[in-house]
PDB file of C-alpha atoms in Angstrom:
ATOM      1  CA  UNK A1316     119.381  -3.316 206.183  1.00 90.00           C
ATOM      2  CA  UNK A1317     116.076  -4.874 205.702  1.00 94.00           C
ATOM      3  CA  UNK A1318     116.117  -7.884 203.575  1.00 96.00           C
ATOM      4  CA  UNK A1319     112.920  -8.807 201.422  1.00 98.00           C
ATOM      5  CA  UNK A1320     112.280 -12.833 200.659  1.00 98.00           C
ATOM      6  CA  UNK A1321     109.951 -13.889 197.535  1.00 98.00           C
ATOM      7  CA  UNK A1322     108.338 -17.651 197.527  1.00 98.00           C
ATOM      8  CA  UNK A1323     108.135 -19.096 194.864  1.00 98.00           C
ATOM      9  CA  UNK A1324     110.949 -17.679 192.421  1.00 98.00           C
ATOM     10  CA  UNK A1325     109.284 -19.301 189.591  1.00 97.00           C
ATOM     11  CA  UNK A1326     105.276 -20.436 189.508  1.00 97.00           C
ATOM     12  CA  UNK A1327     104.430 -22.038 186.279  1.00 97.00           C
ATOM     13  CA  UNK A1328     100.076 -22.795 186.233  1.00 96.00           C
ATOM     14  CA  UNK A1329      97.774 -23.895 183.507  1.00 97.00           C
ATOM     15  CA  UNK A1330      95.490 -21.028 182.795  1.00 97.00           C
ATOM     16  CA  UNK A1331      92.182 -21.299 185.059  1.00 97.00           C
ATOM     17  CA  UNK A1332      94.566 -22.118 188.240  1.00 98.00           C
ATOM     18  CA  UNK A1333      95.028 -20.249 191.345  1.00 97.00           C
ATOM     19  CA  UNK A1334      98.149 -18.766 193.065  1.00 96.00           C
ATOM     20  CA  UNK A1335      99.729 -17.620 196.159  1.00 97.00           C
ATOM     21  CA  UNK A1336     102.882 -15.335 196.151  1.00 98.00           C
ATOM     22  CA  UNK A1337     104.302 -14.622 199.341  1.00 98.00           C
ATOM     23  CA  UNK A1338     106.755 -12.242 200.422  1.00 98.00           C
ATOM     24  CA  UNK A1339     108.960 -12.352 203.707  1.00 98.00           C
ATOM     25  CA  UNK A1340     110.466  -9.208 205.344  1.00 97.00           C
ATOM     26  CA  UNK A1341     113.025  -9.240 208.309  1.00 97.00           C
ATOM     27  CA  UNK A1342     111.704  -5.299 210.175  1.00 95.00           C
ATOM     28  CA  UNK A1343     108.895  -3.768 210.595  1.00 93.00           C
ATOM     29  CA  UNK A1344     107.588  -1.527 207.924  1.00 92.00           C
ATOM     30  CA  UNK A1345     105.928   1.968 206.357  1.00 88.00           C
ATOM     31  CA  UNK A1346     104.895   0.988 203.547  1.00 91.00           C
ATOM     32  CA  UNK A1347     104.425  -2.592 201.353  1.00 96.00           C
ATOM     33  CA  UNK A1348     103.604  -3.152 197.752  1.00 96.00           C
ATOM     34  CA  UNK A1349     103.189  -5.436 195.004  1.00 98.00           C
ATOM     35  CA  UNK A1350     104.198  -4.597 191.794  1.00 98.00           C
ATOM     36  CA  UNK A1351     103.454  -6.795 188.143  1.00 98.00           C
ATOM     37  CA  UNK A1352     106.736  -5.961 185.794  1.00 96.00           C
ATOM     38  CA  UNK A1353     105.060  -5.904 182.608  1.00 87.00           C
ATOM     39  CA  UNK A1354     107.028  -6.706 179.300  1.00 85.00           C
ATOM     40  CA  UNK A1355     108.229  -3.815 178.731  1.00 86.00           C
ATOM     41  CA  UNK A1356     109.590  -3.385 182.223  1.00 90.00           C
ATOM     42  CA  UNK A1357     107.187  -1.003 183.639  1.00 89.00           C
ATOM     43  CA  UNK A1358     106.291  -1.806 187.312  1.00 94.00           C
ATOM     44  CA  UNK A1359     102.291  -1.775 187.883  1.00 95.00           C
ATOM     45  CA  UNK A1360     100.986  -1.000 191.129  1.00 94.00           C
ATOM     46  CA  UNK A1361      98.768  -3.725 191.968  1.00 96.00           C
ATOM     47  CA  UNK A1362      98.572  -3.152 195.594  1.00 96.00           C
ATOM     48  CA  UNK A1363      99.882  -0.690 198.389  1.00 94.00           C
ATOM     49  CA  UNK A1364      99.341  -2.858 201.690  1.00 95.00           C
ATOM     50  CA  UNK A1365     101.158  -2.010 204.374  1.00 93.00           C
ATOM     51  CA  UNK A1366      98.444  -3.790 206.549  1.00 94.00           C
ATOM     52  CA  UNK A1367      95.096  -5.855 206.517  1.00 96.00           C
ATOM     53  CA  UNK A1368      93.798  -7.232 203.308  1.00 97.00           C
ATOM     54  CA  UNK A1369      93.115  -5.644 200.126  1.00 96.00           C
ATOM     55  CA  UNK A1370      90.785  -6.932 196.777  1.00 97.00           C
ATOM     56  CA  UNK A1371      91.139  -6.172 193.339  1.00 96.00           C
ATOM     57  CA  UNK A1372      89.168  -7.737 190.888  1.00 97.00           C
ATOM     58  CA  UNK A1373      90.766 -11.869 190.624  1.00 98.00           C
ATOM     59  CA  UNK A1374      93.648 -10.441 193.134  1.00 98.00           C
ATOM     60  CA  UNK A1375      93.720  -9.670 196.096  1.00 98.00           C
ATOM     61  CA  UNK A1376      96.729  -9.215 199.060  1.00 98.00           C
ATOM     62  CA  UNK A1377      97.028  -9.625 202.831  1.00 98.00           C
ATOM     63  CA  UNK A1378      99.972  -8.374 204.812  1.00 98.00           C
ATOM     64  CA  UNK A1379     100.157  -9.171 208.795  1.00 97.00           C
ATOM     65  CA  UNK A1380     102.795  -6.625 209.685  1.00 95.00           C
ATOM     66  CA  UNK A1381     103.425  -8.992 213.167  1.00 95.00           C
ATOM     67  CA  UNK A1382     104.180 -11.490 211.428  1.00 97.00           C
ATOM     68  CA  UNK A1383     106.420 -10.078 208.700  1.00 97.00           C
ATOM     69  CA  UNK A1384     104.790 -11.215 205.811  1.00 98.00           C
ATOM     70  CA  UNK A1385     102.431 -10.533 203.009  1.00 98.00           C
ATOM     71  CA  UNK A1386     100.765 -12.686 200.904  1.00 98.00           C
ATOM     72  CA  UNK A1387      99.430 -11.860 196.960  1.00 98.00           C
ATOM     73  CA  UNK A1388      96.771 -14.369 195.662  1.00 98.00           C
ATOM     74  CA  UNK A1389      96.144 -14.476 191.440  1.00 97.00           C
ATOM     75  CA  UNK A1390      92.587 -16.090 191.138  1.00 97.00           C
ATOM     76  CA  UNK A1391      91.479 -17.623 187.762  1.00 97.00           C
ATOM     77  CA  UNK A1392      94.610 -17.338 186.082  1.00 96.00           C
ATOM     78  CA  UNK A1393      94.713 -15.725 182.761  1.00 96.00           C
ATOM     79  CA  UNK A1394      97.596 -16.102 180.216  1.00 94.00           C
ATOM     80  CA  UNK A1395      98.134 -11.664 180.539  1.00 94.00           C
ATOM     81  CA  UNK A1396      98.942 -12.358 184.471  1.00 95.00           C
ATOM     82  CA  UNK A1397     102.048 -13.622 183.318  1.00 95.00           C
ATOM     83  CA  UNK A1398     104.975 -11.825 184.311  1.00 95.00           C
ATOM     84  CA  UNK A1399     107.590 -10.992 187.197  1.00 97.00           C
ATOM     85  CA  UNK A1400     105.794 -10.055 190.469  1.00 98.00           C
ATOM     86  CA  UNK A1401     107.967  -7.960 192.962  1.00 98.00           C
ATOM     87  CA  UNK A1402     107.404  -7.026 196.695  1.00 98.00           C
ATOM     88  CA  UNK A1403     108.904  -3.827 197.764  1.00 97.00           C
ATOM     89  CA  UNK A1404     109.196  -2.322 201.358  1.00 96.00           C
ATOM     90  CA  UNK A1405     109.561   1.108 203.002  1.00 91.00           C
ATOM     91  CA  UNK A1406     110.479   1.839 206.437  1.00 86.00           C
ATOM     92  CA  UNK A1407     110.066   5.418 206.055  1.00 80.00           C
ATOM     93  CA  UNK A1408     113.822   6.365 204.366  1.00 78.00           C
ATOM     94  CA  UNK A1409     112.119   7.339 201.320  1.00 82.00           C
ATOM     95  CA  UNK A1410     113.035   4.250 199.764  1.00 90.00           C
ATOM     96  CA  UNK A1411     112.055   0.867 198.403  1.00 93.00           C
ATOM     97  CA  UNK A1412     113.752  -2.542 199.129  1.00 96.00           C
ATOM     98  CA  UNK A1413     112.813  -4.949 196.704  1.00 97.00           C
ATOM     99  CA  UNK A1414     112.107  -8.690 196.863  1.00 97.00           C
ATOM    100  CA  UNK A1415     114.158 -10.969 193.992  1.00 97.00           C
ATOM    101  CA  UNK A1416     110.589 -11.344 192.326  1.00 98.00           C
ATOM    102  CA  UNK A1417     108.675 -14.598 191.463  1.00 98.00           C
ATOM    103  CA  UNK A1418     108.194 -15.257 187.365  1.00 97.00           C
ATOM    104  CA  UNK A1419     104.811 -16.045 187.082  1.00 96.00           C
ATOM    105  CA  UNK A1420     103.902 -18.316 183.665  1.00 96.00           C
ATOM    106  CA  UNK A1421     100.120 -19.028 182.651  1.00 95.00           C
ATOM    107  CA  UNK A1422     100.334 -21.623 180.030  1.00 96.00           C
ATOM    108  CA  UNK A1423      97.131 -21.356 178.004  1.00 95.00           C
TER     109      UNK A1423
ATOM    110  CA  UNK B1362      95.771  12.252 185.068  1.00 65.00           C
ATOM    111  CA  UNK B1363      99.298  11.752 183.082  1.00 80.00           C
ATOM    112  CA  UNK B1364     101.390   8.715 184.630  1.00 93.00           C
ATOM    113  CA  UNK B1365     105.067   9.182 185.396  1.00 96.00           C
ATOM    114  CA  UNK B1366     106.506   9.663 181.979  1.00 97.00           C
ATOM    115  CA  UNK B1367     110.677   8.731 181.699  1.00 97.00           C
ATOM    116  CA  UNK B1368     112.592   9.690 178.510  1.00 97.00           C
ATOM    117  CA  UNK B1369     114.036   8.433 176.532  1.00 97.00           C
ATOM    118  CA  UNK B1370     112.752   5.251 176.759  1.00 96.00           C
ATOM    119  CA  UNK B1371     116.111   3.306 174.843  1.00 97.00           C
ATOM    120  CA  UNK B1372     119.206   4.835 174.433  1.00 97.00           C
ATOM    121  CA  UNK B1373     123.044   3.448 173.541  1.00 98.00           C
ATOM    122  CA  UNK B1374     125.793   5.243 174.763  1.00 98.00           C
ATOM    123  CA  UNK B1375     129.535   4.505 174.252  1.00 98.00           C
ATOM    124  CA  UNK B1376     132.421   3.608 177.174  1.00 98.00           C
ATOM    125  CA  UNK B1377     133.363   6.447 178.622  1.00 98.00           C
ATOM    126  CA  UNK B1378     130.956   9.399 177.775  1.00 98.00           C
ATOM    127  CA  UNK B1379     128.459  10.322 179.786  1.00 98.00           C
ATOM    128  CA  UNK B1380     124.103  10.064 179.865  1.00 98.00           C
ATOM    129  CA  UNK B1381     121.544  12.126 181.154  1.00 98.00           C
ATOM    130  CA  UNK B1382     118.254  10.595 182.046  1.00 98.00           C
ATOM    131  CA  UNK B1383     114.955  12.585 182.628  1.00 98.00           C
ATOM    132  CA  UNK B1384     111.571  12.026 184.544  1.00 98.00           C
ATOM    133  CA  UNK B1385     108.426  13.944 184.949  1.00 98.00           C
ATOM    134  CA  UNK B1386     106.274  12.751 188.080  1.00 97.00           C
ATOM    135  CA  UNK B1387     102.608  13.062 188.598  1.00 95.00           C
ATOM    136  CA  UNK B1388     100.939  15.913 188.721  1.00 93.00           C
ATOM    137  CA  UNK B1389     101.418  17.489 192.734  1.00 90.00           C
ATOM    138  CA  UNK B1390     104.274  14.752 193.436  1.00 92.00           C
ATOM    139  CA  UNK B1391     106.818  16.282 195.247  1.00 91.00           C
ATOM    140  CA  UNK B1392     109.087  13.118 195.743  1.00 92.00           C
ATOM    141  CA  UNK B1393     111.016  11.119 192.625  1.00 96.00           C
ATOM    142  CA  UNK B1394     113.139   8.524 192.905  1.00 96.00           C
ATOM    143  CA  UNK B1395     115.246   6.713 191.081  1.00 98.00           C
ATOM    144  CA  UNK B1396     116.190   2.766 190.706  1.00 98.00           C
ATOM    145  CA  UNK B1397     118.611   0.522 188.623  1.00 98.00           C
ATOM    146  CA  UNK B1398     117.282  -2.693 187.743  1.00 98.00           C
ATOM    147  CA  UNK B1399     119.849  -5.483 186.480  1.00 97.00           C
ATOM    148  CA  UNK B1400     119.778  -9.029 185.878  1.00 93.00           C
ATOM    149  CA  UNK B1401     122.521  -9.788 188.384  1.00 91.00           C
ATOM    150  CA  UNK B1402     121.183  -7.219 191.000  1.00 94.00           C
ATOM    151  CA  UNK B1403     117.681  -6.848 190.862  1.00 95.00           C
ATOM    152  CA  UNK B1404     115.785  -3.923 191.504  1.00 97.00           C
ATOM    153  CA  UNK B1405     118.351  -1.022 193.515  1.00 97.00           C
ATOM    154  CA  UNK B1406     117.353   2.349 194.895  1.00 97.00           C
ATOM    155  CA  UNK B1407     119.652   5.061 193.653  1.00 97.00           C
ATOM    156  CA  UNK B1408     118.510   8.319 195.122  1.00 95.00           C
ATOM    157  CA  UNK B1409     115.550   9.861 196.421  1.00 95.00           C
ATOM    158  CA  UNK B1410     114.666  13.707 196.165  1.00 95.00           C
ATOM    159  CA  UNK B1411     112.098  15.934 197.400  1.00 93.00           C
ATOM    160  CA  UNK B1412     111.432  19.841 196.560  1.00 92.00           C
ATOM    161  CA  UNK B1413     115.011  19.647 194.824  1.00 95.00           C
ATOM    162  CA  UNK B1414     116.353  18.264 197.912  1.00 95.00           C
ATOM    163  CA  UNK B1415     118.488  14.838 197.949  1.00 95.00           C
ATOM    164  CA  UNK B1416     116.944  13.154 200.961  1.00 93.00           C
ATOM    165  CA  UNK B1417     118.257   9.740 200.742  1.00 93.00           C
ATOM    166  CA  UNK B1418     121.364   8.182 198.331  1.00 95.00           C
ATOM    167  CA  UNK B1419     121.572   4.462 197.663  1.00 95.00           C
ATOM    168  CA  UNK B1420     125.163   2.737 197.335  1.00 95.00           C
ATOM    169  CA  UNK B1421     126.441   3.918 193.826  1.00 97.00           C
ATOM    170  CA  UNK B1422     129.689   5.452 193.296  1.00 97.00           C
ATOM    171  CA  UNK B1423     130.090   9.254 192.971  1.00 96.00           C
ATOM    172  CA  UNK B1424     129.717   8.599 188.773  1.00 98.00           C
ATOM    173  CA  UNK B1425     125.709   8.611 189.425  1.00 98.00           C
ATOM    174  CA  UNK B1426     124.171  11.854 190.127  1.00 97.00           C
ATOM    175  CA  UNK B1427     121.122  13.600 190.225  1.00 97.00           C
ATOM    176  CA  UNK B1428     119.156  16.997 190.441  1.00 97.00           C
ATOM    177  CA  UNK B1429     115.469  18.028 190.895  1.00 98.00           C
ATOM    178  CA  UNK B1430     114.133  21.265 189.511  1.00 97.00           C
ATOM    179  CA  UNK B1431     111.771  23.413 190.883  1.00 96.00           C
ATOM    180  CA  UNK B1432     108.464  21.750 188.721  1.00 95.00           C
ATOM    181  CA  UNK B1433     109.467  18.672 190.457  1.00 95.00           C
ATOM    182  CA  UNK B1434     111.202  17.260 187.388  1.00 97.00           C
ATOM    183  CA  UNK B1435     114.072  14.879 187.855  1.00 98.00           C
ATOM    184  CA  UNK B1436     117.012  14.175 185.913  1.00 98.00           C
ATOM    185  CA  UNK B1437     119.442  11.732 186.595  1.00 98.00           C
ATOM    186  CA  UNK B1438     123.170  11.732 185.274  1.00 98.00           C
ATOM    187  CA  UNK B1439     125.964   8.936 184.773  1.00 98.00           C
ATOM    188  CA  UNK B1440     129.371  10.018 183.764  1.00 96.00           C
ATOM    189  CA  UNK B1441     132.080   7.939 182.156  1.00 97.00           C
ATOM    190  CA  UNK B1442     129.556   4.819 181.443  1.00 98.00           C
ATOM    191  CA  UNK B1443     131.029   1.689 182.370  1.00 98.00           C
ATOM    192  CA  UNK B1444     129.842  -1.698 180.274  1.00 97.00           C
ATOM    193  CA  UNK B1445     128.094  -2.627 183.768  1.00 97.00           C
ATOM    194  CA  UNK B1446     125.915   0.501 183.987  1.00 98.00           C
ATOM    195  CA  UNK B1447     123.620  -1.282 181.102  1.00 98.00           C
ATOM    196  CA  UNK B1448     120.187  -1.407 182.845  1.00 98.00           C
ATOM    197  CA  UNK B1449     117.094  -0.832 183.179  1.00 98.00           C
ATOM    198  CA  UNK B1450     116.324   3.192 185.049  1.00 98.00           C
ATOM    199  CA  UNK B1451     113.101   3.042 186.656  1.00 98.00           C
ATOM    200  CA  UNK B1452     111.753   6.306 188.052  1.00 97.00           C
ATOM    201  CA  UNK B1453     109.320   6.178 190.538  1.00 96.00           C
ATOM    202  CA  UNK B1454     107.035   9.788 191.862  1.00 94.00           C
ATOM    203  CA  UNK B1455     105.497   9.519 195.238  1.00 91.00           C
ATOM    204  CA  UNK B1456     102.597  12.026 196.968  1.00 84.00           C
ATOM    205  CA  UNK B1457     105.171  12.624 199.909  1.00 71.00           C
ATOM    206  CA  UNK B1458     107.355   9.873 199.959  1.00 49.00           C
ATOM    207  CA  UNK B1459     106.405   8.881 203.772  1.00 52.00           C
ATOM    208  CA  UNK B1460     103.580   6.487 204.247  1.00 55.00           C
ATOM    209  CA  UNK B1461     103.136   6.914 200.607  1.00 67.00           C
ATOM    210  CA  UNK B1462     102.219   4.653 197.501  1.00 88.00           C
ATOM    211  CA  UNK B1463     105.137   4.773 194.648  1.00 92.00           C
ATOM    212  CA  UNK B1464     104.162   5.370 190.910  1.00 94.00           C
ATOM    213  CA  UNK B1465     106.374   3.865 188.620  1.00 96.00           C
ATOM    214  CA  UNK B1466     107.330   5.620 184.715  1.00 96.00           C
ATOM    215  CA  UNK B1467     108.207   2.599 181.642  1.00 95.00           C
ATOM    216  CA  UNK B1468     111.906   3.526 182.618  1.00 96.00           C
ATOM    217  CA  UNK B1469     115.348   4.159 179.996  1.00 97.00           C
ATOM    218  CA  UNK B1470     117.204   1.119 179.097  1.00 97.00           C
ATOM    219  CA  UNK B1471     120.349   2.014 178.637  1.00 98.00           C
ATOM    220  CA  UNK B1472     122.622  -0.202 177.001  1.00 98.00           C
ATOM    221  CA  UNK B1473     126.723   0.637 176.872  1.00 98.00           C
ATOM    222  CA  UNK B1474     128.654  -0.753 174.223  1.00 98.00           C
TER     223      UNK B1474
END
């Protein structure tokens, strides 16, 4: 099956910083998102990006589907973006494969 | 519009007896899946369904099982909980399921003692 690779596993930044997450995946997909696991466990929808680049706010994401990668940059860090990020794929089975994650800390 | 809502959100259950975990998608959702997250495994697609119809099963042994009703409504069901079934459920509602953004509920954590 499709494997999905997360860089950095753990990303510890001084509040202020910037960031770059990137995610990896070995076929070529439906669908791509990025996800922020908030304390409680519930996954957030921060992006679905299955192509191109998108901008939200201090985040924004590019995926380049040739290439097999997308990418999930954290502008102006604040001490709430802390968390788990997760990358999750779909090649159209009506599933998601997810990425290990990368633990984001903002030290304040 | 209402998020994905799970319930319960905690629950303890002993070896051996068996759990029955519900989840209510968006509004016009047809498709709800489920997922086990674990420390050891990460994030792990169960089963997918779609106007009551399994479409897709992840690799779980036969104790996991699920149903959708006609209102969309999912419930999933473990049967003689093992100690290693202690997780995190995450249930996820989708527009069509194909091409489509996922919507994530809080999720069950389910601990067996």
């Amino acid at each position: 099956g499709i494997q999905v690779e997360q860089s950095p596993p753990d990303l510890i930044l001084q509040e202020g910083a910037n960031s770059t997450l990137r995610c990896n995946f070995s076929d070529s997909v439906n669908n791509l998102q990025w996800f922020h696991q908030n304390p409680w466990g519930q996954l957030i929808n921060l992006f679905y990006i299955p192509s191109g680049t998108k901008q939200n706010g201090r985040l924004s994401a590019t995926t380049v589907a040739t290439e097999r990668y997308s990418l999930l940059y954290i502008s102006s860090s604040q001490t709430t973006d802390s968390g788990v990020y997760f990358c999750a794929v779909d090649q159209g089975a009506q599933k998601l494969v997810f990425g290990q994650g990368t633990r984001l800390t903002i030290n304040p | 519009k209402a998020g994905v809502t799970q319930t319960p959100r905690y629950l303890i259950k002993t070896r051996g007896q068996q759990v029955t975990l519900s989840c209510s998608p968006i509004s016009g959702h047809r498709s709800v899946s489920w997922y086990q997250q674990t420390p050891g495994q990460g994030l792990q697609f169960l089963f997918e369904y779609f106007s009551e119809t399994q479409r897709n099963k992840g690799n779980f042994p036969g104790r996991f099982s699920g149903r959708q009703f006609s209102n969309s409504r999912s419930e999933m069901n473990v049967s003689t909980l093992e100690l290693g079934d202690s997780a995190l459920y995450l249930c996820a509602s989708s527009l069509q399921g194909r091409g489509s953004g996922y919507t994530f509920g809080s999720g069950t954590r389910l601990t067996v003692v």
